[in-house]
Coordinates of C-alpha atoms in Angstrom, one line a residue:
X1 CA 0.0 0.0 0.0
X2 CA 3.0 2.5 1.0
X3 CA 4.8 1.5 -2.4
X4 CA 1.6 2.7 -4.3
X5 CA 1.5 5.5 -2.1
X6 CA 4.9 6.4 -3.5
X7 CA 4.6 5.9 -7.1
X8 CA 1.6 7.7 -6.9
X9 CA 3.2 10.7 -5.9
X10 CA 6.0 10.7 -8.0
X11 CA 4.2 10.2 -10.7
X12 CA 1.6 13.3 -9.2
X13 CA 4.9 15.3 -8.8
X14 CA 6.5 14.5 -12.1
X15 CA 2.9 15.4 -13.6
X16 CA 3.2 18.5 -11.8
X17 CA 6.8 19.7 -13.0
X18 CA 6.2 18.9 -16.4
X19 CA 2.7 21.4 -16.3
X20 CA 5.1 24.2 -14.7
X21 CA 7.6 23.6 -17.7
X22 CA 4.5 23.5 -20.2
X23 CA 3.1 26.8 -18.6
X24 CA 6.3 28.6 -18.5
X25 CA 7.5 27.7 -22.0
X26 CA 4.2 29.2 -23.8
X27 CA 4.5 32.3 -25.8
X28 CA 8.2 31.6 -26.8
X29 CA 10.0 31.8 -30.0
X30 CA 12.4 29.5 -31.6
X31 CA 14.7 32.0 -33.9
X32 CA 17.7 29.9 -35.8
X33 CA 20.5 33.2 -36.4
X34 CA 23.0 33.3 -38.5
X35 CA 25.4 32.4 -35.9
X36 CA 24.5 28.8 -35.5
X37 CA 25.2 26.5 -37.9
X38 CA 24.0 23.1 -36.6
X39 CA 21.2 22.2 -33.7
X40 CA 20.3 18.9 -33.1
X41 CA 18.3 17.2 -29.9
X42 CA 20.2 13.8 -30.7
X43 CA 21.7 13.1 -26.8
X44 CA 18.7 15.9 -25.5
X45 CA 15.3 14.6 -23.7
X46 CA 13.4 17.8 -24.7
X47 CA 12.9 19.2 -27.9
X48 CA 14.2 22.7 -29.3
X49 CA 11.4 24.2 -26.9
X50 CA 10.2 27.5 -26.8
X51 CA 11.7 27.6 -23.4
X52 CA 14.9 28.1 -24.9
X53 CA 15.9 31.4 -25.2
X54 CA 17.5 33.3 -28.2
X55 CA 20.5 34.1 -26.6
X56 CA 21.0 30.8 -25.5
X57 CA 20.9 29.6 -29.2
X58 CA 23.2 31.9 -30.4
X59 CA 26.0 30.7 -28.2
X60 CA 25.7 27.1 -29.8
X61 CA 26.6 25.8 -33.5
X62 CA 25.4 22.3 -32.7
X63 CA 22.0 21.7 -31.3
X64 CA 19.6 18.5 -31.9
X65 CA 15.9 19.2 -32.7
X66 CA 13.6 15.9 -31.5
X67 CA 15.2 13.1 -31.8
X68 CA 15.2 11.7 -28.4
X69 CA 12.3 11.7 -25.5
X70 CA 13.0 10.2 -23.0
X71 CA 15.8 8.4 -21.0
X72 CA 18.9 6.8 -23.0
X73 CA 18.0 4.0 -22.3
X74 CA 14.6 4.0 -24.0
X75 CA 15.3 6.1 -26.9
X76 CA 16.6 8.3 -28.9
X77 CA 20.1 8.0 -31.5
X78 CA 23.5 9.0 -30.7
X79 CA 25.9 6.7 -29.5
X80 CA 25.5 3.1 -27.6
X81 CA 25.6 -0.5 -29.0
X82 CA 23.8 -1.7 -32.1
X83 CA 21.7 -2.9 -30.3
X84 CA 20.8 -0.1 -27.8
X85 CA 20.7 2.3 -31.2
X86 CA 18.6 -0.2 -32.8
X87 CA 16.2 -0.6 -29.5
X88 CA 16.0 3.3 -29.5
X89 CA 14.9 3.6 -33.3
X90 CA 12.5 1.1 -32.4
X91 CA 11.5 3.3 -29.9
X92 CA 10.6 6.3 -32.2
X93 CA 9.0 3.8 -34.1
X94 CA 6.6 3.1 -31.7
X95 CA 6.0 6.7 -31.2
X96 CA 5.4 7.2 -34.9
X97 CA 2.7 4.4 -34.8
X98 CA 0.7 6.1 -32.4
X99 CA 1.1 9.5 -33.5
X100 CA -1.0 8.3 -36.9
X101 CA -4.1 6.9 -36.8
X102 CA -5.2 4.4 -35.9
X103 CA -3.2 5.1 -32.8
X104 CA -3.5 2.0 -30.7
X105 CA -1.0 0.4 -32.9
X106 CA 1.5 2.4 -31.5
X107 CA 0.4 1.7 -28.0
X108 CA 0.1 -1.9 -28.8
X109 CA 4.0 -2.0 -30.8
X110 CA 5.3 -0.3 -27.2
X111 CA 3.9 -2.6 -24.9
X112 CA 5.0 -5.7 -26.9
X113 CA 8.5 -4.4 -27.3
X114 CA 8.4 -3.2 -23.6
X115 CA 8.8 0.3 -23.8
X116 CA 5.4 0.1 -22.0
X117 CA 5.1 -2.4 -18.9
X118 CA 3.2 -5.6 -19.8
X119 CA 0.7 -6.1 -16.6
X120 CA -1.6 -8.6 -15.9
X121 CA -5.1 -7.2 -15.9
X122 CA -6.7 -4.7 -17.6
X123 CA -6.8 -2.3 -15.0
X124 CA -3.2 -2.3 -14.3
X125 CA -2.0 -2.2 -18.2
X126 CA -4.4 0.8 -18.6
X127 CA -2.6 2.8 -16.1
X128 CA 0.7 2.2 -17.4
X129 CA -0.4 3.2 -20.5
X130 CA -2.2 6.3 -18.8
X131 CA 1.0 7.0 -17.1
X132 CA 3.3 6.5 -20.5
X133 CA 0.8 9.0 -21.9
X134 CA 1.0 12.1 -19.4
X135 CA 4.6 11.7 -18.6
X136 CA 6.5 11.1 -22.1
X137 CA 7.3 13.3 -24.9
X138 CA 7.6 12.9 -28.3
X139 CA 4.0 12.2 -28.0
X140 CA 1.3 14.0 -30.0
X141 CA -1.6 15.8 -28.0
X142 CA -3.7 15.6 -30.5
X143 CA -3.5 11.7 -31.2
X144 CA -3.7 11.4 -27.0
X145 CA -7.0 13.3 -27.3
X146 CA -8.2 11.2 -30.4
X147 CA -7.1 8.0 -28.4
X148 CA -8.6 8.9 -25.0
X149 CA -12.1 9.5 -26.4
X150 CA -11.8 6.3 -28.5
X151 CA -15.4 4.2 -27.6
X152 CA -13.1 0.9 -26.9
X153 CA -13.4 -0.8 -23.3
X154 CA -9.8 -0.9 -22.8
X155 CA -9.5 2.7 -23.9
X156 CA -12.3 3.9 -21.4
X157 CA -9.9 2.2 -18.8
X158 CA -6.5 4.7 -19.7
X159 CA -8.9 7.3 -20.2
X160 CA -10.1 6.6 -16.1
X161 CA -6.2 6.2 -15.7
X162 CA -5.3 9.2 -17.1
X163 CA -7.6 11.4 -15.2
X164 CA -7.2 9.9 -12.3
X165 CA -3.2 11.3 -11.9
X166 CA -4.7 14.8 -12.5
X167 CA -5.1 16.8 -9.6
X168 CA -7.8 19.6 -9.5
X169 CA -8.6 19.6 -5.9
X170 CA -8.9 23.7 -5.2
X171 CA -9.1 24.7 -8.7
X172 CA -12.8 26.8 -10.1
X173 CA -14.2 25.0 -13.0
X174 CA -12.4 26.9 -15.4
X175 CA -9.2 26.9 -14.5
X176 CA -9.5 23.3 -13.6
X177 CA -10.4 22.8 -17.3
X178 CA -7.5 24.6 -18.3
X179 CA -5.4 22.6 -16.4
X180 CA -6.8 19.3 -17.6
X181 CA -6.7 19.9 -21.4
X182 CA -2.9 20.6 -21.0
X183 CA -2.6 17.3 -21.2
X184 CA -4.2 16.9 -24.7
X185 CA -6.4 18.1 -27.3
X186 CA -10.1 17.9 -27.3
X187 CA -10.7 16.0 -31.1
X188 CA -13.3 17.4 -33.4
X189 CA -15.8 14.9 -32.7
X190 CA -18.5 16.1 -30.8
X191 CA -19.6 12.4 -28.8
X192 CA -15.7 12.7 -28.3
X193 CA -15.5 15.5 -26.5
X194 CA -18.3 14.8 -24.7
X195 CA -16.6 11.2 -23.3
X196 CA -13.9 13.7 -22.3
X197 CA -15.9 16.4 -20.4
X198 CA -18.1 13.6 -18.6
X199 CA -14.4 12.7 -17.3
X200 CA -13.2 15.8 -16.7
X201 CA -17.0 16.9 -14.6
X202 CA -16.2 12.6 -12.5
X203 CA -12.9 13.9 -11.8
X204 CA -13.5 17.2 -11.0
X205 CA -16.6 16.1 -8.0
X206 CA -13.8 13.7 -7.1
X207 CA -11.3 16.2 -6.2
X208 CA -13.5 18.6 -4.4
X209 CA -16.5 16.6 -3.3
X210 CA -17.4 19.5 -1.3
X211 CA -18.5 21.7 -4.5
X212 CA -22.2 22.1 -4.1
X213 CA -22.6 21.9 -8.0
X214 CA -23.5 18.8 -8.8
X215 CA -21.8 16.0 -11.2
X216 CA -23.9 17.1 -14.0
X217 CA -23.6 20.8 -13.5
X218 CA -20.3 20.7 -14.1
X219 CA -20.4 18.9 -17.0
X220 CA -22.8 21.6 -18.4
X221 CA -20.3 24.6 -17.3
X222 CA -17.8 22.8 -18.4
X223 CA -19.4 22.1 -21.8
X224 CA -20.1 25.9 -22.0
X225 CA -16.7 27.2 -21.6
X226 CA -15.8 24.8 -24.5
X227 CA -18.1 26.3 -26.7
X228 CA -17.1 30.0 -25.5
X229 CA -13.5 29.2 -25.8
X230 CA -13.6 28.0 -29.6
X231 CA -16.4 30.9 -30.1
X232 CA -14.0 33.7 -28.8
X233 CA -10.9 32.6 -30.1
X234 CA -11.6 30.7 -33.3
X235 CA -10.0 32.8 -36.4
X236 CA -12.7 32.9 -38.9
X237 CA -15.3 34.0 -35.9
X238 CA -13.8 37.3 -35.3
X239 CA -16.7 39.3 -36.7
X240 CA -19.9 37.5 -34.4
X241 CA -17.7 36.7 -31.0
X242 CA -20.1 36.1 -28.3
X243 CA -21.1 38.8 -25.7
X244 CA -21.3 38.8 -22.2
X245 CA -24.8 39.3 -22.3
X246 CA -25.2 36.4 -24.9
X247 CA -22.8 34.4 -22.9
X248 CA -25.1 34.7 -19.5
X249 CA -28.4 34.4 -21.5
X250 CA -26.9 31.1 -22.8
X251 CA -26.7 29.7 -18.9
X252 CA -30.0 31.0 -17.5
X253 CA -32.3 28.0 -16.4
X254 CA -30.1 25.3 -17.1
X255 CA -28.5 24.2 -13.8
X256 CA -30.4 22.7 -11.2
X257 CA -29.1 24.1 -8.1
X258 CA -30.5 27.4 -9.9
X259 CA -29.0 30.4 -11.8
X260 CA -24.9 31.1 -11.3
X261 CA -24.5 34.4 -10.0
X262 CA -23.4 37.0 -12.8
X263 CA -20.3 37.9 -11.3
X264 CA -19.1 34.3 -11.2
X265 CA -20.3 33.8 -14.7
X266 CA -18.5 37.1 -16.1
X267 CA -15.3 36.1 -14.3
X268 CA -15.1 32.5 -16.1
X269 CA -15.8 35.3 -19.5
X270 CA -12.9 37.4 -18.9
X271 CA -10.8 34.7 -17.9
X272 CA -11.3 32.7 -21.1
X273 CA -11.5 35.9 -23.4
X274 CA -7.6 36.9 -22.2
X275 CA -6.1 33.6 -22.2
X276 CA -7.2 30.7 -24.5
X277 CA -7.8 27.4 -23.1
X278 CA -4.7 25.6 -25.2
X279 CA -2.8 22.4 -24.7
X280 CA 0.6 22.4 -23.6
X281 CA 3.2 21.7 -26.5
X282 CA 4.4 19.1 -28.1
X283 CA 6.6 17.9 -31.2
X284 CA 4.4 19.7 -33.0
X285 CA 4.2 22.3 -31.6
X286 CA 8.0 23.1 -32.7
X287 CA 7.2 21.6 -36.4
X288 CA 4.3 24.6 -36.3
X289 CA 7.0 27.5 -35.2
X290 CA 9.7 26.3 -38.2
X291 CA 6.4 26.2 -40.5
X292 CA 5.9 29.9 -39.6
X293 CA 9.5 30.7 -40.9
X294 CA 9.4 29.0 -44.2
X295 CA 7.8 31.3 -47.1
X296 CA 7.5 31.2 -51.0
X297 CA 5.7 29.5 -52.8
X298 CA 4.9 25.7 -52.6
X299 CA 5.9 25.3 -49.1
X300 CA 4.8 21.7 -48.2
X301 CA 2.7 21.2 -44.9
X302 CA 4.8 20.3 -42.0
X303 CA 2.8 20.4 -39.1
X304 CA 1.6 16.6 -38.8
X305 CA 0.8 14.5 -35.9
X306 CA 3.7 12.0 -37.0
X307 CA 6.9 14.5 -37.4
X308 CA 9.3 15.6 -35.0
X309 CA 11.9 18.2 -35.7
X310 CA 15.2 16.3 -35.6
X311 CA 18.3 18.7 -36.9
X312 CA 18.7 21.9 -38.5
X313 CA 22.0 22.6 -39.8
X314 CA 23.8 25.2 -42.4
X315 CA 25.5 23.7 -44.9
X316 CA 26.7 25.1 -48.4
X317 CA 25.5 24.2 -51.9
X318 CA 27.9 22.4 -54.3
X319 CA 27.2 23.1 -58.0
X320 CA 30.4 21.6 -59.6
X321 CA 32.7 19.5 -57.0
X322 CA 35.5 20.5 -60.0
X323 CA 35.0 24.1 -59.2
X324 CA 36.2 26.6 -56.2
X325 CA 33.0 28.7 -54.9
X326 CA 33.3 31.8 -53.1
X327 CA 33.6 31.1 -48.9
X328 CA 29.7 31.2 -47.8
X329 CA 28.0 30.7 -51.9
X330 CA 25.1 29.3 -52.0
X331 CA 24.4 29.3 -48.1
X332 CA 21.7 26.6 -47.2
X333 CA 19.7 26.4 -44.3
X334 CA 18.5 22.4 -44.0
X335 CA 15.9 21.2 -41.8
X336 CA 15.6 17.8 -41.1
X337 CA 12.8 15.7 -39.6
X338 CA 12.2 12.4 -38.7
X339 CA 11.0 12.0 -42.5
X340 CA 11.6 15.0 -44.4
X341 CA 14.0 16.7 -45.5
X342 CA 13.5 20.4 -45.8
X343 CA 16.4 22.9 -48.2
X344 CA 15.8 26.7 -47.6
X345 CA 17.6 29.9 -48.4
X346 CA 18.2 32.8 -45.1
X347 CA 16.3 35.6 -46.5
X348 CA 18.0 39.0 -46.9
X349 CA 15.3 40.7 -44.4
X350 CA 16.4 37.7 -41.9
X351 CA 20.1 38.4 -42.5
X352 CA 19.8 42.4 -41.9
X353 CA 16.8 42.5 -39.1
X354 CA 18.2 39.2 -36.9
X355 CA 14.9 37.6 -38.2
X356 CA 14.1 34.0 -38.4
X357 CA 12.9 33.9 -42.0
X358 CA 13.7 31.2 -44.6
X359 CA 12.9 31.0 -48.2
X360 CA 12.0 27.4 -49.5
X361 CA 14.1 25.7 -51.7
X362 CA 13.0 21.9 -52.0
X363 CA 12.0 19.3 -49.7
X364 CA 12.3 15.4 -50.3
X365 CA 10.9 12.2 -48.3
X366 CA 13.6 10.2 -46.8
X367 CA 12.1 7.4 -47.4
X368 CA 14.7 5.3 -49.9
X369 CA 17.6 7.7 -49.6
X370 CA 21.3 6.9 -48.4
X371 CA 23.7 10.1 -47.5
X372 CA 27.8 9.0 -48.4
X373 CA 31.0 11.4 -46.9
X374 CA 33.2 12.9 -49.6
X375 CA 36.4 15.1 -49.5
X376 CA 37.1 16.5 -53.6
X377 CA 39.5 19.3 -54.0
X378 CA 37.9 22.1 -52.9
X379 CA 35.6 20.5 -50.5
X380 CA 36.8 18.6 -47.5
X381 CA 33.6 18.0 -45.6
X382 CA 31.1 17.2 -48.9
X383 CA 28.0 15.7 -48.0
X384 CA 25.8 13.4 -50.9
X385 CA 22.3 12.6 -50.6
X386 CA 20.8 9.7 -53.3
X387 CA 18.3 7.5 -54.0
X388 CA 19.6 3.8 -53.3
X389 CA 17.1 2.5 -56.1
X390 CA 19.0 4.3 -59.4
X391 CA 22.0 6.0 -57.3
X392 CA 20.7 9.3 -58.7
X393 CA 21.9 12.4 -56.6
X394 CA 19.9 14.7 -55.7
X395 CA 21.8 17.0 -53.4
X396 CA 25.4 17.5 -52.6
X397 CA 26.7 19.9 -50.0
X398 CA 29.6 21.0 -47.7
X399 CA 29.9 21.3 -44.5
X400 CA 30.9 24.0 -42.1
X401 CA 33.5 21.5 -40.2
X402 CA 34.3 18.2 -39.4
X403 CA 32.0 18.0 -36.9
X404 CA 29.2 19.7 -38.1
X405 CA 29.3 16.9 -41.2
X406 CA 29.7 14.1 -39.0
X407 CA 27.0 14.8 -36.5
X408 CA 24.4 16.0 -39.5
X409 CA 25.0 12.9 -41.4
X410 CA 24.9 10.8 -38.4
X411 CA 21.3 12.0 -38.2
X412 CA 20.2 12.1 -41.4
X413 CA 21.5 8.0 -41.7
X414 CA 19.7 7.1 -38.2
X415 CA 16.3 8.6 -39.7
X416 CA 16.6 7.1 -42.6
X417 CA 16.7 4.0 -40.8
X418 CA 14.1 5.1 -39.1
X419 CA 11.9 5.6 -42.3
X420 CA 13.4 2.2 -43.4
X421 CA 11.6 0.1 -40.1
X422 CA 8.2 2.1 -40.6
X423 CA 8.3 1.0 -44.5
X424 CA 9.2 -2.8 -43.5
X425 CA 6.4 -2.6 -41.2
X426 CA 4.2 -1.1 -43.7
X427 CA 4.9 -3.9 -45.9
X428 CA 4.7 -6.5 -43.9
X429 CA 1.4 -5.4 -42.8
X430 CA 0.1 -4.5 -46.5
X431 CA 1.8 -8.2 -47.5
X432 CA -0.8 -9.6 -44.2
X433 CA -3.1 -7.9 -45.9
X434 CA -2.9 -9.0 -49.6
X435 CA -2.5 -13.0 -48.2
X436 CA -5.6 -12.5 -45.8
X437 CA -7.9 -11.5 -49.1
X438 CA -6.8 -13.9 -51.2
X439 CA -7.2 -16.6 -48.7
X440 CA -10.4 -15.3 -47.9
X441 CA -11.5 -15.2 -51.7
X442 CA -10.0 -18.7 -52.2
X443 CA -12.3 -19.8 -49.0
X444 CA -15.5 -18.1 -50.5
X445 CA -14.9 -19.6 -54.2
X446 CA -15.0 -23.0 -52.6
X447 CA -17.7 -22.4 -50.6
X448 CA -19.8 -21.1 -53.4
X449 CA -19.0 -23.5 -55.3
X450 CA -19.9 -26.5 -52.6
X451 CA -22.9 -24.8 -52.4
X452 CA -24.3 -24.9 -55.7
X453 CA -22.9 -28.3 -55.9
X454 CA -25.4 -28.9 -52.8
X455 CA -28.2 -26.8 -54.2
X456 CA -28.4 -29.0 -57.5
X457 CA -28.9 -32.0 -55.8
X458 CA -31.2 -30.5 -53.2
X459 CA -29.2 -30.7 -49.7
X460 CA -27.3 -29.1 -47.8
X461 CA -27.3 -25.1 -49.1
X462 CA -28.2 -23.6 -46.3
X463 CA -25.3 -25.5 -44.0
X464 CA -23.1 -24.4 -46.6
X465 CA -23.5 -21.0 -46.2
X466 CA -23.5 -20.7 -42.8
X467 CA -20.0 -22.5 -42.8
X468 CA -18.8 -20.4 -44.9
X469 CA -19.8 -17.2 -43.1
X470 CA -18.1 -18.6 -40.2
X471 CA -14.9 -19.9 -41.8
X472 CA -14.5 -15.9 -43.2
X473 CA -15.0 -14.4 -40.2
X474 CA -12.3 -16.8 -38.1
X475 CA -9.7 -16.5 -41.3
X476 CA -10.4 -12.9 -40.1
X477 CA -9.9 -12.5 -36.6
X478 CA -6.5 -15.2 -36.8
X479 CA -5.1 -12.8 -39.8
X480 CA -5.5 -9.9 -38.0
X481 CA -3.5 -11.7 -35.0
X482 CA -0.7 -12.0 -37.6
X483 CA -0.8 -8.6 -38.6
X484 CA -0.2 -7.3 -34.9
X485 CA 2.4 -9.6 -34.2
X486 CA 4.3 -8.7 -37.5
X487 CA 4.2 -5.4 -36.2
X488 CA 6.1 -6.0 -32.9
X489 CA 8.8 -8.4 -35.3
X490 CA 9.8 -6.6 -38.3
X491 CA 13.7 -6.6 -38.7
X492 CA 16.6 -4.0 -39.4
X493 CA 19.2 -4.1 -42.0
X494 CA 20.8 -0.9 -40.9
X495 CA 22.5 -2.6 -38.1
X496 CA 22.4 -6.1 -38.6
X497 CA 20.6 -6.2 -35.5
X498 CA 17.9 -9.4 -35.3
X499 CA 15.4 -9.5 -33.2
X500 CA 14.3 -12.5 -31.7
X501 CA 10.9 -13.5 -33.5
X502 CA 9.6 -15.7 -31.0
X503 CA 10.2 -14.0 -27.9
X504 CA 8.1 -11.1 -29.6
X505 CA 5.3 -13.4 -30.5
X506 CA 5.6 -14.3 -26.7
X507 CA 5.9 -10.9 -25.5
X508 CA 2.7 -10.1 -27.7
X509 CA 0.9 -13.1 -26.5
X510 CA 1.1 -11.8 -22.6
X511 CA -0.4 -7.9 -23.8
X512 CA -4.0 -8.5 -22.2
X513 CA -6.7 -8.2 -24.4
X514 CA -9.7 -6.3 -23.7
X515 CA -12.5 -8.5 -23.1
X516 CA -16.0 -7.0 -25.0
X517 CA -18.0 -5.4 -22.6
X518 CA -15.8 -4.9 -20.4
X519 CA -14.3 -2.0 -19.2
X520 CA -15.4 1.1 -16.8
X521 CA -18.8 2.0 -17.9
X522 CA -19.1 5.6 -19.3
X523 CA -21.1 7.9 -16.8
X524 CA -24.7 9.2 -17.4
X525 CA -25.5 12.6 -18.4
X526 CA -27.9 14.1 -19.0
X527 CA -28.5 14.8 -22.9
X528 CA -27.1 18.6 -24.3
X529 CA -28.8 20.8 -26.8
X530 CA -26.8 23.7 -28.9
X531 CA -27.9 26.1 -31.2
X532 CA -25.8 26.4 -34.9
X533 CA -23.8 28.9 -33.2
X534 CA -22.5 26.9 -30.3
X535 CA -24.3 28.2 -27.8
X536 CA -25.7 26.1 -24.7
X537 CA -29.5 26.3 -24.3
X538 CA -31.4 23.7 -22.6
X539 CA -30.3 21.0 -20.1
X540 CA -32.1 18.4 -18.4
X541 CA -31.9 18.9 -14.4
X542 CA -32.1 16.1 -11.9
X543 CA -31.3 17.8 -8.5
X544 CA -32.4 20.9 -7.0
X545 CA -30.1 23.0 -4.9
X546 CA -28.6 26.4 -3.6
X547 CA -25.2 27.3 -4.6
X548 CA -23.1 30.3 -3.2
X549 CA -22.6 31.2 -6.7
X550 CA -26.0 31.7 -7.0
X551 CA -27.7 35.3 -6.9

């Protein structure tokens, strides 16, 4: 009982650092001058976060963007065995998986290759899932949010997990709110959000059982400051932004401990009107700030769920290898991510103002590209980039230094492998796939045909059929066991690392499985109705009470 005690808290207090962090790192700008010529978050377990000053970037020519979240020893590139680089790639790996949909593979790839702890009953896997979820990074809010409010049992559990390590005791509604969606970001799904406020209103009456509003009420203010939040803040709304007076109209009649008194109500306005409810940062959140550099024409999206910022670097152009360019021609600013690689030109307004502004150049996937060191007469730290499938080049640079090329293609080679164990995967689960139709068409050509054969003489169709509904739908569910193992087993060439197949298949084996039905059962509340503009109007009450909000 102590030991829970304990973890609890440290988990509550790492929780609790991390939010500071989040809060205190808001607002800030990432600005790449012309004084550093390679960042890079390699051996780092944050990423290049807005908590990072300017001045502290200009002292640094070296400097890792995302590379690495967590401990060493879990992940991340830079030094180690083969086998602890190739355990870390599989690490990002995992993290790539659930940062696209759908993203319980990812959650399903880390808890077969460890990363997450295997447990025994449902209860206990969904809080170390929970846990993994609020305390790691490299982890996108937005596919936490999607995955929370997911209408599976077994997610239900992690979402009752995940609340359940935020703390809101002493906090009003809103700024509890606040602090809850730091965690992640409400999806666009309105019967997902809701799943999400019912938890927040359960955890919230948890924390402060005192509160004379009642479970449902809080859902319902909760629910409204939602709606006010997106209506005062959303970009294309600027024109028709609610009112106070619109915003207390919305919320007479609708509680049932009575009407909220107006000054309560008008604080929870001003509150919300001067700071945003926003989630706390992210990977993406850094892709999003480069994004906001980049201009000209063409400029690819970067802000995905999926990428992480790993390097930036300056490197220079190389037009002929035969001929001597000016010192600083053809100046390239090169961004690389986990799979992208991003070319772009310092502007001349960011050279003379100290401005972070980059014009874009090209940008290529990574995916079937090798990099190859060179050192040609003019250029001793030369830099190619092909395409292994026809050798064709299609960038060569120079470095800065020695160092500056070794780290940069260190980097560029480990995400490239990176890309290389998310294609295998792909594959292998495309190849599951393609065998699992064709068995099943194979199956339901026989069956068809048994069938006819049975209908002809008179017997025996019906029985046919049946059979062959059933053998389809068990081909089915074993196929699809394949296709997550495969995803816990796929190899590296890279390192010439194996992995051993059978110990995955065992480790996969152990993951408990969610029975149907089972699972915390989603709290009842009372149904909502909106207007097309958002606003709240009508709730149905079940308790009738006086609050010292109240008038």
């Amino acid at each position: 009982m102590n030991t829970n005690m304990v973890a609890n808290t440290n988990v509550q207090q790492q929780y609790s650092n991390q939010n500071q962090q989040n809060h205190k790192s808001q607002g800030g700008q990432v600005l790449f001058s012309n004084n550093i010529q390679y960042m890079n978050n390699n051996n780092n377990n944050s990423s290049i976060s807005s908590s990072a000053t300017t001045e502290s970037l200009l002292q640094h020519h070296y400097h890792h963007g995302h590379h690495n979240n967590t401990a060493a020893t879990t992940a991340g590139g830079g030094g180690g065995t083969n086998a602890d680089i190739y355990r870390k790639r599989l690490y990002r790996v995992g993290l790539n998986l659930f940062n696209k949909q759908p993203s319980e593979r990812g959650i399903r790839f880390l808890i077969a290759n460890n990363f997450i702890e295997q447990s025994v009953t449902i209860e206990e896997q969904a809080r170390a899932v929970a846990i993994f979820l609020i305390t790691r990074k490299g982890v996108s809010r937005q596919m936490i949010g999607e995955y929370l409010a997911d209408n599976n049992p077994f997610n239900k559990a992690v979402l009752k997990s995940f609340v359940a390590e935020i703390n809101l005791t002493g906090l009003i509604v809103d700024e509890a709110l606040r602090s809850f969606q730091m965690n992640f970001r409400f999806p666009g799904e309105a019967q997902k959000i809701e799943r999400l406020v019912e938890s927040f209103a359960d955890r919230y009456k948890e924390c402060n059982p005192n509160d004379v509003l009642s479970r449902d009420s809080i859902f319902i203010l909760a629910f409204a400051i939602i709606m006010l939040n997106t209506d005062l803040h959303k970009p294309t709304n600027i024109k028709h932004r609610m009112t106070q007076e619109q915003w207390l109209s919305n919320l007479k009649g609708v509680f049932s401990e009575g009407d909220l008194s107006s000054q309560f109500l008008l604080g929870v306005y001003k509150r919300i009107k001067k700071q945003e409810l926003q989630t706390g940062p992210d990977h993406v959140t850094q892709v999003l700030k480069v994004q906001s550099t980049i201009v000209g024409k063409d400029v690819p999206n970067l802000c995905l769920s999926h990428r992480r910022l790993v390097c930036y670097c300056r490197l220079y152009e190389i037009r002929d290898v035969n001929r001597k360019e000016k010192v600083g021609q053809h100046q390239r600013d090169v961004f690389l991510f986990n799979d992208l690689l991003l070319i772009t030109k310092t502007t001349n307004r960011s050279r003379n103002n100290q401005m972070a502004e980059y014009q874009y150049r090209s940008s290529t996937s990574l995916d079937g590209l090798q990099v190859n060191i060179f050192a040609k007469g003019f250029y001793a730290h030369g830099i190619r980039i092909s395409r292994r499938v026809d050798q064709k080049c299609l960038a060569l640079f120079n470095a800065r230094n020695e160092l500056d090329q070794k780290r940069f293609v260190e980097d560029l080679r480990e995400s490239i492998a990176e890309m290389d164990e998310m294609e295998q995967i792909r594959i292998t689960k495309s190849s599951s796939l393609v065998q699992l139709n064709d068995f099943m068409l194979t199956t339901t050509t026989t069956n068809n045909n048994n069938a006819i054969m049975a209908s002809s003489s008179g017997h025996g169709t019906y029985h046919n059929n049946n059979r062959q509904q059933s053998i389809s739908s068990s081909n089915l569910h074993s196929s699809n066991g394949d296709i997550d193992g495969n995803l816990a087993t796929s190899d590296s060439t890279i390192n010439d690392v194996d992995i051993d197949d059978e110990q995955n298949k065992q480790q996969q084996q152990q993951q408990p499985q969610s029975p149907n039905g089972s699972g915390p059962n989603p709290s009842t509340t009372a149904p909502t109705t909106t207007t097309s503009n958002g606003h709240l109007v009508q709730h149905q009450q079940q308790q009738q009470q006086q609050h010292y909000y109240h008038q």
